mmCIF file of C-alpha atoms in Angstrom:
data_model
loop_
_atom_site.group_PDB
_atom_site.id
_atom_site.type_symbol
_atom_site.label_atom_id
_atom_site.label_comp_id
_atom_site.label_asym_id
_atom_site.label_seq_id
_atom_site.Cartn_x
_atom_site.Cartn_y
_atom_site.Cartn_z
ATOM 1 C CA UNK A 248 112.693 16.467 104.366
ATOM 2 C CA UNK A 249 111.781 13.291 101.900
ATOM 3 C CA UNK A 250 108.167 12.674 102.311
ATOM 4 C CA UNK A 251 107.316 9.252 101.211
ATOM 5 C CA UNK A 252 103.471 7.815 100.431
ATOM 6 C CA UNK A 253 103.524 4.314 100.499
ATOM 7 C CA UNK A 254 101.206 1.444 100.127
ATOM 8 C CA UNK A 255 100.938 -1.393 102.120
ATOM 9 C CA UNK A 256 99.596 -5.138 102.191
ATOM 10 C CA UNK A 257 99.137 -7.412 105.320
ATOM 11 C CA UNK A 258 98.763 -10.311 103.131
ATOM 12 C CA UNK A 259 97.170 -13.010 105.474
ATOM 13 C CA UNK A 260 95.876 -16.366 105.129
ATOM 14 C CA UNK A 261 95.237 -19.371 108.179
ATOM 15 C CA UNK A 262 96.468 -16.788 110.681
ATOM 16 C CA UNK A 263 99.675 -16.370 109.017
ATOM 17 C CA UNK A 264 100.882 -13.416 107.413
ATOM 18 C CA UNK A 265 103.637 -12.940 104.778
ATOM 19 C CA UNK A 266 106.765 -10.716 105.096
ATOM 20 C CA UNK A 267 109.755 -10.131 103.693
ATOM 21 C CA UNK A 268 113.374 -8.669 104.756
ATOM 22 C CA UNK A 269 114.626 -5.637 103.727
ATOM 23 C CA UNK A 270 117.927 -5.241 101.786
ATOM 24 C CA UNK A 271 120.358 -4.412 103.793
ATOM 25 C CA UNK A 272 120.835 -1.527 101.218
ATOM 26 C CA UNK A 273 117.458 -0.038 101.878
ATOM 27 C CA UNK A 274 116.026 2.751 104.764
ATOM 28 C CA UNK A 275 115.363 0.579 107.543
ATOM 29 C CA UNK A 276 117.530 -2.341 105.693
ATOM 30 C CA UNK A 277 117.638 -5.630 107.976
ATOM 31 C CA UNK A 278 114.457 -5.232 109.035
ATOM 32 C CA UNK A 279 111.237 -7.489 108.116
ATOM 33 C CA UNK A 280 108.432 -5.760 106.410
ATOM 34 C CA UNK A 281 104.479 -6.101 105.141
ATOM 35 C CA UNK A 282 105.199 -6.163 101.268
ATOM 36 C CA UNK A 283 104.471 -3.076 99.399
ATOM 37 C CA UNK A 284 105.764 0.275 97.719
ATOM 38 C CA UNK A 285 105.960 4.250 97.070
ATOM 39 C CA UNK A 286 102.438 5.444 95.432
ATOM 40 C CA UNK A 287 103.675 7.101 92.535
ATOM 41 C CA UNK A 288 102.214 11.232 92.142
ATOM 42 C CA UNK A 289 99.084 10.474 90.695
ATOM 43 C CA UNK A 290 98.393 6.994 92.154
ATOM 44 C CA UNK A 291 96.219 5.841 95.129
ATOM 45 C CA UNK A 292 97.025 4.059 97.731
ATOM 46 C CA UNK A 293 94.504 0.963 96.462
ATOM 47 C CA UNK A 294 95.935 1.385 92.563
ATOM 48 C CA UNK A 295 99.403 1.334 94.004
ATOM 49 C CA UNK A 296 99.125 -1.816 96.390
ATOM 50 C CA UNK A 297 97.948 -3.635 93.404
ATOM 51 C CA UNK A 298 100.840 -2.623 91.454
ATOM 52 C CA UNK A 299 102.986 -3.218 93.782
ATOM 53 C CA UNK A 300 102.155 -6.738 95.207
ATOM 54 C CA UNK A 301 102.073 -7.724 91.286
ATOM 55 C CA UNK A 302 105.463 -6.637 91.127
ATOM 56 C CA UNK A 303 107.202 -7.325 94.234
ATOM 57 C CA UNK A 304 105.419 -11.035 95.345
ATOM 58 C CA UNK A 305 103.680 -11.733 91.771
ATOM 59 C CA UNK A 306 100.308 -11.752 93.029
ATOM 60 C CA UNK A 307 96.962 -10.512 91.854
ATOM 61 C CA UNK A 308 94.572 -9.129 94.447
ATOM 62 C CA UNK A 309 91.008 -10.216 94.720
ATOM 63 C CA UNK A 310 89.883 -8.844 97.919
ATOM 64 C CA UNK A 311 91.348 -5.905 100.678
ATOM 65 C CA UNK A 312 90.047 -4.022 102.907
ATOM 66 C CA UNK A 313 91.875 -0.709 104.231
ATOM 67 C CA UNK A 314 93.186 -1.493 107.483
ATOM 68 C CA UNK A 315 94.899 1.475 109.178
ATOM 69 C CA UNK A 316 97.273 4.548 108.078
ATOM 70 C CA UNK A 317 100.220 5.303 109.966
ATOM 71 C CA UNK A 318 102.422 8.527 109.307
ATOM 72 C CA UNK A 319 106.065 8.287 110.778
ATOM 73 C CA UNK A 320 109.326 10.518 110.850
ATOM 74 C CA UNK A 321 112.806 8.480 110.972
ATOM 75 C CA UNK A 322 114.704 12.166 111.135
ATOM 76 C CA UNK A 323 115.887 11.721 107.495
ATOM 77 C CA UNK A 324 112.364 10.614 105.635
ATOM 78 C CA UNK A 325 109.370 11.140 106.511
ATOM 79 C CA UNK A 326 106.427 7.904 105.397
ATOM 80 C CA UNK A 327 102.847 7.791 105.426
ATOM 81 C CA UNK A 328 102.188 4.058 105.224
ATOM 82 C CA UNK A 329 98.559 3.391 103.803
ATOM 83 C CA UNK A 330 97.992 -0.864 105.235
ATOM 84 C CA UNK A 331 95.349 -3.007 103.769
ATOM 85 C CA UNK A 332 94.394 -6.482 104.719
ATOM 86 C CA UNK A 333 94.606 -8.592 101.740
ATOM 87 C CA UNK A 334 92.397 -11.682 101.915
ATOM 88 C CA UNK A 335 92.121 -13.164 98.997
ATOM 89 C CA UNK A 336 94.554 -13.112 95.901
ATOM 90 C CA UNK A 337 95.489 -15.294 92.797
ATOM 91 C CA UNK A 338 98.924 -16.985 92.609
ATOM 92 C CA UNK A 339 100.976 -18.060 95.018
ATOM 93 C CA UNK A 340 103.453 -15.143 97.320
ATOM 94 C CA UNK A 341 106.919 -14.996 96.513
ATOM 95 C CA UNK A 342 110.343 -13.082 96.258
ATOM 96 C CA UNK A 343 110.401 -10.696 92.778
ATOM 97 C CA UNK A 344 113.239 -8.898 93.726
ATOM 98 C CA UNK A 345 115.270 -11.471 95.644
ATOM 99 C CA UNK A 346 114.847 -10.555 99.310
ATOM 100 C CA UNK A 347 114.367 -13.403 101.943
ATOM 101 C CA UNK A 348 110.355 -14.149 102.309
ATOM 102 C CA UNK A 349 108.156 -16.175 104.217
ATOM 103 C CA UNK A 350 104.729 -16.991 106.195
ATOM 104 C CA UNK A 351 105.152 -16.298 110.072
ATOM 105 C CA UNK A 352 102.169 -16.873 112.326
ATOM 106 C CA UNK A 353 100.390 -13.439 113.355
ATOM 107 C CA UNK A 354 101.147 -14.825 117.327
ATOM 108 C CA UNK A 355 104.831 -14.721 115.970
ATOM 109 C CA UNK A 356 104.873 -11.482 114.744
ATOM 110 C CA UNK A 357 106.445 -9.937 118.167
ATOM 111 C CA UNK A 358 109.369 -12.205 117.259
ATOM 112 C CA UNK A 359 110.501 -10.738 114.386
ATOM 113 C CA UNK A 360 112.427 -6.716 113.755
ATOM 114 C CA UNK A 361 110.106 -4.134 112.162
ATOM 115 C CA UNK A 362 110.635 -0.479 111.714
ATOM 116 C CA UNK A 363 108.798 1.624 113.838
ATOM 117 C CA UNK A 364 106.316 2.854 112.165
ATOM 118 C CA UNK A 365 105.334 -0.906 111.176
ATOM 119 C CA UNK A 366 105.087 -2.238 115.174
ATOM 120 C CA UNK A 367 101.543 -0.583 115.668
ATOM 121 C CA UNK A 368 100.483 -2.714 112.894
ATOM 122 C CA UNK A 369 102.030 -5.715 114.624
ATOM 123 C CA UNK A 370 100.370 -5.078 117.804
ATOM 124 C CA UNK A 371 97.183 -4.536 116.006
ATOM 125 C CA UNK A 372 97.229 -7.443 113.803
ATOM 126 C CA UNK A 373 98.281 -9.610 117.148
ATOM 127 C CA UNK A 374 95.100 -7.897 118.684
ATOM 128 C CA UNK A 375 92.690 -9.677 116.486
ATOM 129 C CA UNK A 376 94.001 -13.079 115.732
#
C-alpha cells in the first residue's frame, strides 16, 4: 500500500478560509481541499507546508500553528495529513497550478465536498469560529 505524508494549510483570514478543487485527474479529484502537498523523504511537515503554499498559492508564511494530524486509508493509499492554521502570510492566495480557488466562510464549510479524511478538520474548524 502507497503511504503518503502530506502537509497541510488551513489558510484563514476574517473567518474565511481558502480552498481549492482538486483536478479531476487527482486521488480524490472533484473534491475541494485545504491547499498543500507530499513532504518529500527528508522534509518536515512545517519545511514542507512552506514549500508547498509557495508553490501551489504563491504565498509566503509568516505565522502557523500546528493544528491537528489526521491519518486515513482510502483502500488504495494510505495519507497522514499534518494541518496547520496559517494566520498570517505575505502576498495575496491564488491558483499556481490552475485549479478553481476561492475564500468560503468557515460556517460554509459543511457546504462544500471534502475527502474524508479532510471532514474532521471541517467539523473542527466549524467548532471554533
Amino acid at each position: 500500500m502507497i503511504r503518503v505524508k502530506v502537509a497541510v494549510g488551513i489558510i484563514l483570514r476574517d473567518n474565511s478560509v481558502f480552498v481549492a478543487l482538486r483536478n479531476s485527474k487527482q486521488h480524490q479529484g472533484g473534491l475541494w481541499e485545504f491547499p498543500g502537498g507530499k513532504c518529500e523523504a527528508s522534509e518536515s511537515a512545517e519545511v514542507a507546508l512552506v514549500r508547498e503554499l509557495k508553490e501551489e498559492c504563491g504565498i509566503s508564511i509568516t505565522e502557523c500553528d500546528f493544528f491537528k494530524t489526521i491519518s486515513h486509508d482510502y483502500g488504495d493509499k494510505s495519507v497522514e495529513l499534518f494541518f496547520y492554521k496559517v494566520t498570517g502570510f505575505d502576498g495575496e492566495p491564488d491558483s499556481k497550478e490552475g485549479q478553481e480557488v476561492r475564500w468560503v466562510a468557515v460556517s460554509d464549510l459543511v457546504s462544500y465536498d471534502f475527502p474524508e479524511a479532510n471532514k474532521p478538520i471541517v467539523v473542527a474548524l466549524m467548532a471554533h469560529y
